[in-house]
mmCIF file of C-alpha atoms in Angstrom:
data_model
loop_
_atom_site.group_PDB
_atom_site.id
_atom_site.type_symbol
_atom_site.label_atom_id
_atom_site.label_comp_id
_atom_site.label_asym_id
_atom_site.label_seq_id
_atom_site.Cartn_x
_atom_site.Cartn_y
_atom_site.Cartn_z
ATOM 1 C CA MET A 1 19.800 2.953 -3.707
ATOM 2 C CA ASN A 2 20.019 0.133 -1.180
ATOM 3 C CA HIS A 3 22.393 0.670 1.724
ATOM 4 C CA TYR A 4 24.472 -2.187 3.079
ATOM 5 C CA GLU A 5 26.831 -2.083 6.027
ATOM 6 C CA GLU A 6 30.341 -3.469 5.905
ATOM 7 C CA GLY A 7 30.266 -7.249 6.158
ATOM 8 C CA ASP A 8 26.982 -7.596 4.293
ATOM 9 C CA LEU A 9 27.097 -7.033 0.533
ATOM 10 C CA GLY A 10 29.453 -4.097 0.442
ATOM 11 C CA VAL A 11 29.740 -0.594 1.800
ATOM 12 C CA SER A 12 27.943 2.530 0.732
ATOM 13 C CA ARG A 13 28.246 5.788 2.596
ATOM 14 C CA ARG A 14 25.248 7.503 4.129
ATOM 15 C CA PHE A 15 23.796 10.427 2.226
ATOM 16 C CA THR A 16 23.774 13.862 3.821
ATOM 17 C CA GLU A 17 20.903 16.346 3.600
ATOM 18 C CA SER A 18 22.896 18.148 0.922
ATOM 19 C CA ASP A 19 23.235 14.874 -1.030
ATOM 20 C CA TYR A 20 19.476 14.330 -0.821
ATOM 21 C CA ASN A 21 18.738 17.851 -2.037
ATOM 22 C CA LEU A 22 21.127 17.344 -4.956
ATOM 23 C CA LEU A 23 19.498 13.998 -5.763
ATOM 24 C CA VAL A 24 15.992 15.515 -5.905
ATOM 25 C CA THR A 25 17.209 18.457 -7.990
ATOM 26 C CA SER A 26 19.137 16.198 -10.388
ATOM 27 C CA VAL A 27 16.205 13.843 -10.944
ATOM 28 C CA LYS A 28 13.820 16.742 -11.555
ATOM 29 C CA SER A 29 16.308 18.411 -13.889
ATOM 30 C CA ASN A 30 16.725 15.212 -15.894
ATOM 31 C CA LEU A 31 12.979 14.742 -16.224
ATOM 32 C CA ASN A 32 12.417 18.319 -17.329
ATOM 33 C CA ASP A 33 14.975 18.169 -20.161
ATOM 34 C CA ALA A 34 13.366 16.070 -22.903
ATOM 35 C CA GLN A 35 16.660 15.878 -24.825
ATOM 36 C CA LYS A 36 18.592 14.391 -21.892
ATOM 37 C CA ARG A 37 15.791 12.496 -20.149
ATOM 38 C CA SER A 38 16.791 9.066 -18.914
ATOM 39 C CA PRO A 39 14.553 6.308 -20.310
ATOM 40 C CA GLY A 40 14.630 4.589 -16.909
ATOM 41 C CA LEU A 41 13.400 7.699 -15.101
ATOM 42 C CA GLU A 42 10.824 8.357 -17.786
ATOM 43 C CA SER A 43 9.522 4.814 -17.354
ATOM 44 C CA ARG A 44 9.171 5.367 -13.588
ATOM 45 C CA VAL A 45 7.201 8.567 -14.265
ATOM 46 C CA TYR A 46 4.832 6.837 -16.681
ATOM 47 C CA SER A 47 4.316 3.941 -14.283
ATOM 48 C CA PHE A 48 3.520 6.398 -11.484
ATOM 49 C CA LEU A 49 1.134 8.398 -13.694
ATOM 50 C CA GLN A 50 -0.564 5.178 -14.807
ATOM 51 C CA SER A 51 -1.096 4.245 -11.152
ATOM 52 C CA MET A 52 -3.000 7.516 -10.714
ATOM 53 C CA VAL A 53 -5.031 7.073 -13.919
ATOM 54 C CA ASP A 54 -5.933 3.518 -12.893
ATOM 55 C CA GLU A 55 -6.571 4.645 -9.288
ATOM 56 C CA ARG A 56 -4.434 1.716 -8.202
ATOM 57 C CA PRO A 57 -4.745 1.261 -4.439
ATOM 58 C CA ALA A 58 -1.610 0.514 -2.469
ATOM 59 C CA THR A 59 -3.227 -2.703 -1.260
ATOM 60 C CA VAL A 60 -2.578 -4.317 -4.667
ATOM 61 C CA LEU A 61 0.991 -3.050 -4.918
ATOM 62 C CA GLY A 62 3.672 -5.708 -4.683
ATOM 63 C CA GLN A 63 7.327 -5.193 -3.854
ATOM 64 C CA LYS A 64 9.420 -3.214 -6.330
ATOM 65 C CA CYS A 65 11.491 -6.275 -7.219
ATOM 66 C CA GLY A 66 8.565 -8.658 -7.590
ATOM 67 C CA MET A 67 10.198 -11.238 -5.337
ATOM 68 C CA ASP A 68 7.131 -11.255 -3.071
ATOM 69 C CA LYS A 69 5.205 -13.172 -5.736
ATOM 70 C CA PRO A 70 5.098 -16.935 -5.128
ATOM 71 C CA SER A 71 5.670 -17.509 -8.856
ATOM 72 C CA HIS A 72 9.042 -15.679 -8.812
ATOM 73 C CA LEU A 73 12.312 -17.288 -7.852
ATOM 74 C CA ALA A 74 15.857 -15.953 -8.249
ATOM 75 C CA VAL A 75 18.292 -18.718 -9.180
ATOM 76 C CA ASP A 76 21.977 -18.676 -10.108
ATOM 77 C CA LEU A 77 23.604 -20.911 -12.728
ATOM 78 C CA GLN A 78 24.392 -23.586 -10.115
ATOM 79 C CA GLY A 79 20.723 -23.885 -9.107
ATOM 80 C CA ASN A 80 21.039 -21.945 -5.851
ATOM 81 C CA ALA A 81 17.854 -20.102 -4.899
ATOM 82 C CA MET A 82 18.279 -16.676 -3.334
ATOM 83 C CA THR A 83 16.263 -13.830 -1.865
ATOM 84 C CA CYS A 84 17.133 -11.375 -4.612
ATOM 85 C CA GLN A 85 17.956 -11.363 -8.305
ATOM 86 C CA ASN A 86 20.607 -8.697 -7.640
ATOM 87 C CA THR A 87 22.689 -10.691 -5.154
ATOM 88 C CA GLY A 88 24.500 -13.945 -4.895
ATOM 89 C CA VAL A 89 23.891 -16.553 -2.237
ATOM 90 C CA LYS A 90 26.203 -14.895 0.319
ATOM 91 C CA GLY A 91 25.031 -14.769 3.910
ATOM 92 C CA LYS A 92 21.288 -14.949 4.408
ATOM 93 C CA HIS A 93 20.567 -14.474 0.711
ATOM 94 C CA GLY A 94 20.862 -18.206 0.023
ATOM 95 C CA ILE A 95 17.484 -19.874 0.630
ATOM 96 C CA GLY A 96 18.013 -23.334 -0.832
ATOM 97 C CA THR A 97 18.454 -25.074 -4.137
ATOM 98 C CA VAL A 98 16.197 -25.961 -7.056
ATOM 99 C CA PHE A 99 17.210 -29.576 -6.473
ATOM 100 C CA ASP A 100 15.326 -29.488 -3.144
ATOM 101 C CA MET A 101 12.369 -27.191 -3.901
ATOM 102 C CA GLU A 102 10.200 -28.364 -1.005
ATOM 103 C CA ASN A 103 12.701 -26.731 1.362
ATOM 104 C CA VAL A 104 13.054 -23.424 -0.521
ATOM 105 C CA LYS A 105 11.342 -20.738 1.527
ATOM 106 C CA LEU A 106 11.787 -16.992 1.415
ATOM 107 C CA ASP A 107 11.685 -16.341 5.156
ATOM 108 C CA THR A 108 14.329 -13.617 5.401
ATOM 109 C CA ALA A 109 12.186 -10.826 3.991
ATOM 110 C CA TRP A 110 9.779 -8.152 5.173
ATOM 111 C CA HIS A 111 7.042 -6.988 2.798
ATOM 112 C CA TRP A 112 6.360 -3.236 2.701
ATOM 113 C CA LYS A 113 2.897 -3.917 4.194
ATOM 114 C CA GLU A 114 4.672 -5.058 7.385
ATOM 115 C CA ARG A 115 6.735 -1.887 7.696
ATOM 116 C CA PRO A 116 4.908 0.723 9.784
ATOM 117 C CA ASP A 117 5.936 3.759 7.713
ATOM 118 C CA CYS A 118 5.356 2.484 4.172
ATOM 119 C CA GLY A 119 1.551 2.487 4.038
ATOM 120 C CA GLY A 120 1.324 6.226 4.693
ATOM 121 C CA CYS A 121 4.206 7.277 2.453
ATOM 122 C CA PRO A 122 3.192 9.554 -0.438
ATOM 123 C CA TYR A 123 5.830 7.944 -2.654
ATOM 124 C CA LEU A 124 4.936 4.269 -2.147
ATOM 125 C CA GLN A 125 3.575 3.895 -5.704
ATOM 126 C CA ILE A 126 6.985 5.003 -7.023
ATOM 127 C CA CYS A 127 9.267 3.262 -4.535
ATOM 128 C CA GLY A 128 7.376 -0.036 -4.398
ATOM 129 C CA GLY A 129 8.505 -0.686 -0.858
ATOM 130 C CA GLY A 130 12.246 -0.774 -1.487
ATOM 131 C CA CYS A 131 14.310 -3.840 -0.648
ATOM 132 C CA MET A 132 12.353 -6.321 1.441
ATOM 133 C CA TYR A 133 15.521 -8.020 2.690
ATOM 134 C CA LEU A 134 16.989 -5.064 4.590
ATOM 135 C CA THR A 135 16.398 -4.348 8.278
ATOM 136 C CA ASP A 136 17.468 -1.970 11.009
ATOM 137 C CA LYS A 137 19.986 0.746 10.002
ATOM 138 C CA ASN A 138 20.318 -0.598 6.464
ATOM 139 C CA TRP A 139 16.547 -0.369 6.031
ATOM 140 C CA VAL A 140 16.368 3.161 7.467
ATOM 141 C CA ASP A 141 19.146 4.360 5.152
ATOM 142 C CA THR A 142 17.673 2.603 2.121
ATOM 143 C CA CYS A 143 14.209 3.953 2.860
ATOM 144 C CA ASN A 144 15.564 7.485 3.058
ATOM 145 C CA ASN A 145 17.482 7.008 -0.202
ATOM 146 C CA GLU A 146 14.376 5.670 -1.971
ATOM 147 C CA TYR A 147 12.215 8.397 -0.422
ATOM 148 C CA TYR A 148 14.274 11.249 -1.858
ATOM 149 C CA TYR A 149 14.732 9.527 -5.219
ATOM 150 C CA ALA A 150 10.951 9.022 -5.444
ATOM 151 C CA LYS A 151 10.420 12.622 -4.295
ATOM 152 C CA GLY A 152 12.458 13.788 -7.287
ATOM 153 C CA ILE A 153 10.402 11.583 -9.613
ATOM 154 C CA PHE A 154 7.116 12.757 -8.061
ATOM 155 C CA GLU A 155 7.983 16.443 -8.297
ATOM 156 C CA GLY A 156 9.539 15.999 -11.744
ATOM 157 C CA ALA A 157 6.367 14.273 -12.975
ATOM 158 C CA LEU A 158 4.205 17.119 -11.673
ATOM 159 C CA GLU A 159 6.474 19.662 -13.343
ATOM 160 C CA MET A 160 6.395 17.682 -16.617
ATOM 161 C CA LEU A 161 2.580 17.631 -16.515
ATOM 162 C CA THR A 162 1.945 21.201 -15.470
ATOM 163 C CA GLY A 163 5.022 23.165 -16.490
ATOM 164 C CA ALA A 164 4.931 24.729 -13.009
ATOM 165 C CA LYS A 165 7.597 24.314 -10.325
ATOM 166 C CA VAL A 166 6.675 22.438 -7.172
ATOM 167 C CA ILE A 167 7.344 24.731 -4.215
ATOM 168 C CA GLY A 168 6.016 22.579 -1.420
ATOM 169 C CA PHE A 169 4.302 19.366 -0.542
ATOM 170 C CA TYR A 170 2.499 19.354 2.769
ATOM 171 C CA GLY A 171 1.211 16.593 4.969
ATOM 172 C CA GLU A 172 2.424 13.799 7.174
ATOM 173 C CA HIS A 173 5.552 12.111 5.841
ATOM 174 C CA THR A 174 6.411 9.363 8.273
ATOM 175 C CA ARG A 175 10.023 8.247 8.131
ATOM 176 C CA PRO A 176 11.688 5.330 9.850
ATOM 177 C CA SER A 177 14.260 6.596 12.315
ATOM 178 C CA ALA A 178 15.421 3.759 14.515
ATOM 179 C CA PRO A 179 16.157 0.081 14.136
ATOM 180 C CA SER A 180 12.845 -1.622 13.566
ATOM 181 C CA SER A 181 11.201 -4.380 15.479
ATOM 182 C CA ILE A 182 8.961 -5.401 12.605
ATOM 183 C CA GLN A 183 7.667 -8.912 12.344
ATOM 184 C CA ARG A 184 9.086 -11.165 9.675
ATOM 185 C CA ILE A 185 6.548 -12.041 6.980
ATOM 186 C CA ALA A 186 5.316 -15.579 6.804
ATOM 187 C CA ALA A 187 7.506 -17.650 4.557
ATOM 188 C CA ILE A 188 6.660 -17.289 0.897
ATOM 189 C CA GLU A 189 6.588 -20.771 -0.514
ATOM 190 C CA ILE A 190 7.770 -21.149 -4.068
ATOM 191 C CA ALA A 191 5.427 -23.238 -6.225
#
């Protein structure tokens, strides 16, 4: 659900409010039909429910992709190190080579803890902070995409557990709305 502008990794159009409503409805519908339930969505539900059972605080939550862990490194077949296992080394995604490990540093990323809206988001345990590489408009669009996807999972999980329909969820839901001026995280050195 990451959004990239033309000239980055590709182009994806922005979702409309109608698209978001359809996304939430579709996710909930899939989760509530045991015969058609997607194993991937079901896994996200169980992970979310386990976070509640374990009372897992957000402070121990890493990034969704796991690339914030010093022990993780994405590498292609030529030995190029990159910011993300889902990209190539295009643009700022290339961060060095395994043949020169002392100079490999992930310094083009922003952990969810550094983003002002993530800590208070009710869906953080599901979203995992989204893509830590994205900034500005791409981050805002991606955050909104992840927010509504996680909203569908959250409401679908509650409906699976209770059999009742969710009619509202009240409280502060901070959303990023403008290009950010967040600070870059300190470089994550790869051991």
